[in-house]
XYZ file of C-alpha atoms in Angstrom:
383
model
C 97.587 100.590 2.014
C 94.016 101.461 2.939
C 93.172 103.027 6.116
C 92.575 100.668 9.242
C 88.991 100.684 9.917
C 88.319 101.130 13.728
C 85.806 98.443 15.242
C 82.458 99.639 15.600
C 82.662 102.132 12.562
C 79.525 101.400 10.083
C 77.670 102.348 7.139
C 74.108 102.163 5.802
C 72.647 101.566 2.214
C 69.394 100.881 0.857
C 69.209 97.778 -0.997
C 68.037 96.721 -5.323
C 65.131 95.087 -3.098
C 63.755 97.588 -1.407
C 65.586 96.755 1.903
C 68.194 98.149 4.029
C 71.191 97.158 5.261
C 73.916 97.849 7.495
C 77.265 96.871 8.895
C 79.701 97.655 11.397
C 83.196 96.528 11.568
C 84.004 93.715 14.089
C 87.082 93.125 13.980
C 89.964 92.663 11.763
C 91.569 89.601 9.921
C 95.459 89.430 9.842
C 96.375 91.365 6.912
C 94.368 94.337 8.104
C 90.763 93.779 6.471
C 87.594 94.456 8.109
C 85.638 92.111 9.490
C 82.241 93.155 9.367
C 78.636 92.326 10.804
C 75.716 92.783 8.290
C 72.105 93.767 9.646
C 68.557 93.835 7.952
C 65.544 95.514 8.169
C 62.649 96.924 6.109
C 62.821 100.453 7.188
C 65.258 102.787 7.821
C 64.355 103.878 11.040
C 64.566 99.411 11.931
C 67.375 99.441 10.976
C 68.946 102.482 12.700
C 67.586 100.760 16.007
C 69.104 97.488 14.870
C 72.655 99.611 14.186
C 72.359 101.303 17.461
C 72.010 98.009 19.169
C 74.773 96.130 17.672
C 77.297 98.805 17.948
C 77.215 98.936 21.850
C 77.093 95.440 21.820
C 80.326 95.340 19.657
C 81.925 98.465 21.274
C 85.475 97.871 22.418
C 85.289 93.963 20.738
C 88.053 92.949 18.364
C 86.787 89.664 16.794
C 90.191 87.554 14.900
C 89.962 85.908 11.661
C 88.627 82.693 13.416
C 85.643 84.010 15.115
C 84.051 82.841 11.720
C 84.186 79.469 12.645
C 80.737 77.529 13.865
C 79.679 76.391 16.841
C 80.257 73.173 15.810
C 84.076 74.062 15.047
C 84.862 75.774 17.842
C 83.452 73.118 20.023
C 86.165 70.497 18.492
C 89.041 73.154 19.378
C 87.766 73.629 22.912
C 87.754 70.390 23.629
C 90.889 69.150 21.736
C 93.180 72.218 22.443
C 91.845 74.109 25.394
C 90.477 71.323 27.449
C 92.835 68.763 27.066
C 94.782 68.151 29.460
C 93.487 70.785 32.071
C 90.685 67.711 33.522
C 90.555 63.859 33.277
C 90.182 62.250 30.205
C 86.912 60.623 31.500
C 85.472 63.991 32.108
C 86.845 65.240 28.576
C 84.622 61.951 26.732
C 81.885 62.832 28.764
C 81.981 66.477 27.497
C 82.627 65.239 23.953
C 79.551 62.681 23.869
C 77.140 65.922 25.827
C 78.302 67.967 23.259
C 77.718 65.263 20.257
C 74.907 63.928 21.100
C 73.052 66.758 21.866
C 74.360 70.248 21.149
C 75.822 69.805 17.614
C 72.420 68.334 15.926
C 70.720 71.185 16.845
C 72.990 73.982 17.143
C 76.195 73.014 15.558
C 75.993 74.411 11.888
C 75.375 77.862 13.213
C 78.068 80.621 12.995
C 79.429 81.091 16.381
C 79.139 84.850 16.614
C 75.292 84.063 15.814
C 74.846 82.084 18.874
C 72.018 84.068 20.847
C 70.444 83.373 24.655
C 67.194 82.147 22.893
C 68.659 80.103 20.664
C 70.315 78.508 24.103
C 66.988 78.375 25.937
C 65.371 76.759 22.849
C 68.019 73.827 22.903
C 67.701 73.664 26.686
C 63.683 73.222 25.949
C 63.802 70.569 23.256
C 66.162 68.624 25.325
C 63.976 68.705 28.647
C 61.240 67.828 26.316
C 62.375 65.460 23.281
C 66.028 64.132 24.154
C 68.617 64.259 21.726
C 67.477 64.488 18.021
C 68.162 60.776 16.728
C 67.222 59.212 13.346
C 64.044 57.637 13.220
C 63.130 58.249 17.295
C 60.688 61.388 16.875
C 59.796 60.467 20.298
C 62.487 60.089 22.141
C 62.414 60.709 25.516
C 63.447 64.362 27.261
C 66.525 64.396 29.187
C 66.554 65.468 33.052
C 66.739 69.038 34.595
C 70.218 68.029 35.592
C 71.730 66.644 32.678
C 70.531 69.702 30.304
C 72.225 71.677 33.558
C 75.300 70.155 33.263
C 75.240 70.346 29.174
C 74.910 74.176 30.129
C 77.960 74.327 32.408
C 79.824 72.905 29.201
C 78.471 75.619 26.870
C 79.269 78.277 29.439
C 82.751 77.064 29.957
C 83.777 77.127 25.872
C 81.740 79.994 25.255
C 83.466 82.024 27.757
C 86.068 80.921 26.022
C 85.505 81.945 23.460
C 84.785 85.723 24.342
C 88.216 85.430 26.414
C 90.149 84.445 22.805
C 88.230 87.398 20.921
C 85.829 85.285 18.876
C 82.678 86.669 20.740
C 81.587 89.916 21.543
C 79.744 88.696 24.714
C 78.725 85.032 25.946
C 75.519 84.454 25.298
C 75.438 81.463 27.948
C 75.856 84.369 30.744
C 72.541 85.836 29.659
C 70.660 82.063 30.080
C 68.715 80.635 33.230
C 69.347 76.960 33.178
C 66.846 74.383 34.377
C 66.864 73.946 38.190
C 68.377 71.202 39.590
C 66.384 69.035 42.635
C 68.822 67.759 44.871
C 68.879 64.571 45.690
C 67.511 63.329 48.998
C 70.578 62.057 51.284
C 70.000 58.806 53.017
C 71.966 58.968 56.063
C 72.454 56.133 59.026
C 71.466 57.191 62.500
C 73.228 55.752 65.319
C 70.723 52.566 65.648
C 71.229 51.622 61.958
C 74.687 52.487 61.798
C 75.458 49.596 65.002
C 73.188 47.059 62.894
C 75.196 47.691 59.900
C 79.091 47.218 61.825
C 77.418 44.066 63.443
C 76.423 42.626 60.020
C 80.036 44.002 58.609
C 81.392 42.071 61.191
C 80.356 38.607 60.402
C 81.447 39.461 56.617
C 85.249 38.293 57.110
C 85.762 39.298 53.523
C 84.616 42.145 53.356
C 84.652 43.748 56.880
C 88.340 45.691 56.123
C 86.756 47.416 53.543
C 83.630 48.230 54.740
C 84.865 49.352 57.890
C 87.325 51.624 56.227
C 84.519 53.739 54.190
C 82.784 54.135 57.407
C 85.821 55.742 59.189
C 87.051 57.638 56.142
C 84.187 58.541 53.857
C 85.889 58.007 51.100
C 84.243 58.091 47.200
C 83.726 54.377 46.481
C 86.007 54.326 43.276
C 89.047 55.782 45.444
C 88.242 52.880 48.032
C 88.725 50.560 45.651
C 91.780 52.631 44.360
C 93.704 52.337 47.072
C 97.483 50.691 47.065
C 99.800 50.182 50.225
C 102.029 52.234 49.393
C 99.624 55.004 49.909
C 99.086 53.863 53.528
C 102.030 55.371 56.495
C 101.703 53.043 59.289
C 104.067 55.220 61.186
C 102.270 58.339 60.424
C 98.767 56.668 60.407
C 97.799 58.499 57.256
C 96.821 57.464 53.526
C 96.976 59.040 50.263
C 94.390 59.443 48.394
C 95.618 59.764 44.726
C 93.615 58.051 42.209
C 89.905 56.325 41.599
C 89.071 53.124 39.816
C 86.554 53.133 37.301
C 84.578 50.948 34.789
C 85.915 51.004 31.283
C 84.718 49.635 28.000
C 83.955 46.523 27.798
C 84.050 45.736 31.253
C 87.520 46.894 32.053
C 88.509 48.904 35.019
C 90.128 51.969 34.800
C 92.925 53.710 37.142
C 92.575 57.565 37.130
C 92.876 60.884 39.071
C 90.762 61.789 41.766
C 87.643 63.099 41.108
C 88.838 66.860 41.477
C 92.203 68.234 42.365
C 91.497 68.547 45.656
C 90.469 64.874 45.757
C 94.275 64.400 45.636
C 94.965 64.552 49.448
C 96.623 62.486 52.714
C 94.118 62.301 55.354
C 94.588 60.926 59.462
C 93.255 57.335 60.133
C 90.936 56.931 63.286
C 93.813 54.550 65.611
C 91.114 51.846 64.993
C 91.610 51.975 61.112
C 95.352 52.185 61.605
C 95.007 48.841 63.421
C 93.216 47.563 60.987
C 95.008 48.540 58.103
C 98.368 47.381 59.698
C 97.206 43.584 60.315
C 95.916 43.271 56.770
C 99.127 44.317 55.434
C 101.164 41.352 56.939
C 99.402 38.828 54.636
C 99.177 41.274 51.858
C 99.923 39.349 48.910
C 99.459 42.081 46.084
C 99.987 46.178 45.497
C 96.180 46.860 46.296
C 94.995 47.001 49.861
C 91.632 45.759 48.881
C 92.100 43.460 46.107
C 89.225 41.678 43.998
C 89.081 38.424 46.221
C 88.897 36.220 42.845
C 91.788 38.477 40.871
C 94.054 39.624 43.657
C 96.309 41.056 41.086
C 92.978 43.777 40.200
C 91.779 46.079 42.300
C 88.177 45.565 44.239
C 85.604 46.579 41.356
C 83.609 49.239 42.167
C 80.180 47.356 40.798
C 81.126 44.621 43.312
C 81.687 46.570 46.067
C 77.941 48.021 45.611
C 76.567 44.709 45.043
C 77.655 43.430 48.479
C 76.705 46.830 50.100
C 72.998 46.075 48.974
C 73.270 42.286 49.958
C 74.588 43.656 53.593
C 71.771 46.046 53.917
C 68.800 43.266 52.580
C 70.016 40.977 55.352
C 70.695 43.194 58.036
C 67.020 45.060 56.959
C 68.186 48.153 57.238
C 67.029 51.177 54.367
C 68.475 50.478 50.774
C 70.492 53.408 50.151
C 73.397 54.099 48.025
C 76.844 53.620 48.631
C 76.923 57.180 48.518
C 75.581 57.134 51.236
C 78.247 56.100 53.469
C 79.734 58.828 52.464
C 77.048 60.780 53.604
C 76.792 59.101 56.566
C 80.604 59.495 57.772
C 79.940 63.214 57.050
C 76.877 64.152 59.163
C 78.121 61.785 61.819
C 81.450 63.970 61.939
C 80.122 66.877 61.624
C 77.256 65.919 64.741
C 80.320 65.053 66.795
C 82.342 68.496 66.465
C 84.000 68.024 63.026
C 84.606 71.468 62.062
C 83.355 71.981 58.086
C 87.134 73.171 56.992
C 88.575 69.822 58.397
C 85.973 67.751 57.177
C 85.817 69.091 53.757
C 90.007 68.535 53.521
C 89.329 64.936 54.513
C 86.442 64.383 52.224
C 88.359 66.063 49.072
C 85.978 69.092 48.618
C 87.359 71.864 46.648
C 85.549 74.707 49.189
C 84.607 74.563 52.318
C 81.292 75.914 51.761
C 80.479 72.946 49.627
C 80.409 71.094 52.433
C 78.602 73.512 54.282
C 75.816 74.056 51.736
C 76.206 70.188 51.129
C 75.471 69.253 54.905
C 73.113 72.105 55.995
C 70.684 69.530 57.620
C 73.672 69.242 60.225
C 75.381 72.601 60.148
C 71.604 74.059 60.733
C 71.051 71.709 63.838
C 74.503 72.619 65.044
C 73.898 76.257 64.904
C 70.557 75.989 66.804
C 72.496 73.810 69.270
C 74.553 76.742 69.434
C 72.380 79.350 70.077
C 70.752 77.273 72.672
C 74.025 76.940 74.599
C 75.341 80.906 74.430
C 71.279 81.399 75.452
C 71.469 79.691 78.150
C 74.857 81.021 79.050
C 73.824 84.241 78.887
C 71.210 83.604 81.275
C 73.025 82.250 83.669
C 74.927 85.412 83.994
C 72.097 87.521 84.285
């Protein structure tokens, strides 16, 4: 039986064509053959650079068998055997349909070990640029900063991967800048608004529970509409939050988990919302707390929930935001009034705590100064 190879070991030859070539070993397949990496050049002294180069990069690596694969293949088993499972099958199709649309076109025939930064920052340029490459659209238009960020996070994610599972010696993704995202302007309430909006809530009898329950919980719109009664202790005054409705094909709606883990949680009703929640149960007539008023045996649907938020807003005249938004809005008012960001970010379903914080930082900023105003004048007092 021949000699194990170890990785990194090499050899150089000058080739019938006049060039050279090199090749290191990589890694080895299951019987015990080398796997080996081939380099070019046209001089010796090229090539020797080349050599150099690739044996630090491949120092200490042990590719398998499979590292062979392309990018294209190793996608599939990311998704269908890594991923699966591990986040919500509406986050897993959106992955698959990023991934699809617009990395395997461009990208997806090349061997995975042969994936480079450039050829990463290239994709992330035609994207930003051109969109997707589709049959007969040479001009179709670019995609934006944040969803050619977001198709990064997924290359990152199964690259690193990859290099975990010994089919990389490196990740290449960890070596790329992605495009920078511009957050999006929050629209929040102030005080004034946010009495013209309960006044116009309150002449909705149909919709008031609901509305008023956002605006004293904060809660994402799909888990809103998501909500059943036996999530809701009267005793206790608390709810569950444990699942999100969502729009399916065709039309359909869709019951699924939260939007992260930590969007799982049981947070303390305001007395007022207890109230409420307790007289709308004694005429409940279905599972859902907010049921669609035309199908009380189906949840509220999320697209009719936002159509009445902009109706409210057109004839009240206040700003047309989001219904976002409200979310937004519960949030800064909370935190204004003393909310500390660890509470608020347990009630809200944020993974970190400094989410919130960098999330709010038009508040937490105006609070600090507040608070440097206060121990100032303390301070002064004393002396």
């Amino acid at each position: 039986m021949a000699k194990r190879r170890p990785s990194g070991d090499g050899m150089v030859r000058k080739r019938d064509d006049g060039r050279w070539e090199g090749r290191i070993v990589v890694g080895h397949k299951e019987n015990g053959d080398s796997i080996f990496r081939y380099i070019y050049a046209d001089t010796q002294k090229e090539l020797t650079a080349k050599l150099h180069q690739n044996i630090d990069t491949y120092r200490g690596v042990e590719l398998t068998e499979q590292s062979r694969m392309s990018l294209s293949e190793w996608l599939d088993k990311w998704l269908d055997e890594r991923m699966r499972g591990t986040v919500r099958s509406h986050t897993l199709e959106g992955y698959r349909r990023d991934i699809n649309n617009h990395v395997k076109p461009y990208l997806g025939q090349k061997p995975l070990t042969r994936i480079t930064p450039a050829d990463l920052n290239d994709l992330y340029t035609f994207l930003l640029e051109r969109g997707r490459i589709a049959k007969g659209q040479s001009n179709h238009p670019g995609l934006s900063p944040t969803t050619v960020h977001g198709i990064h996070t997924i290359l990152h994610h199964a690259l690193k991967t990859a290099e975990a599972e010994g089919l990389l010696p490196a990740n290449p993704a960890s070596q790329v800048m992605p495009p920078k995202v511009s957050n999006k302007s929050k629209h929040i309430l102030n005080n004034e608004q946010l009495d013209i909006l309960m006044t116009a809530i309150c002449r909705d009898n149909l919709w008031h529970d609901f509305f008023y329950t956002e605006l004293t919980t904060g809660l994402r719109r799909g888990e809103l509409c998501g909500l059943k009664w036996e999530d809701f202790d009267s005793k206790a005054g608390t709810l569950k939050i444990c699942r999100t409705i969502r729009s399916g094909k065709g039309g359909t709606l869709e019951a699924g988990d939260t939007k992260t883990y930590a969007g799982k949680r049981t947070i303390l009703l305001p007395h007022s919302t207890i109230q409420l929640l307790k007289k709308r149960k004694e005429t409940a007539l279905t599972e859902w707390i907010f049921p669609d008023l035309l199908n009380p045996e189906k949840p509220t649907h999320p697209a009719g929930a936002y159509r009445q938020l902009k109706k409210l807003l057109a004839e009240a005249g206040l700003p047309d935001i989001r219904f976002h938004d409200l979310r937004h809005t519960f949030a800064t008012h909370a935190l204004a009034g003393g909310v500390d960001a660890k509470t608020l970010s347990g009630i809200l379903g944020h993974t970190k705590a400094s989410f919130t914080l960098d999330t709010y930082a038009h508040v937490t900023g105006d609070m600090q100064r507040h608070a440097a105003q206060v121990v100032g004048d303390f301070i002064q007092d004393i002396l």
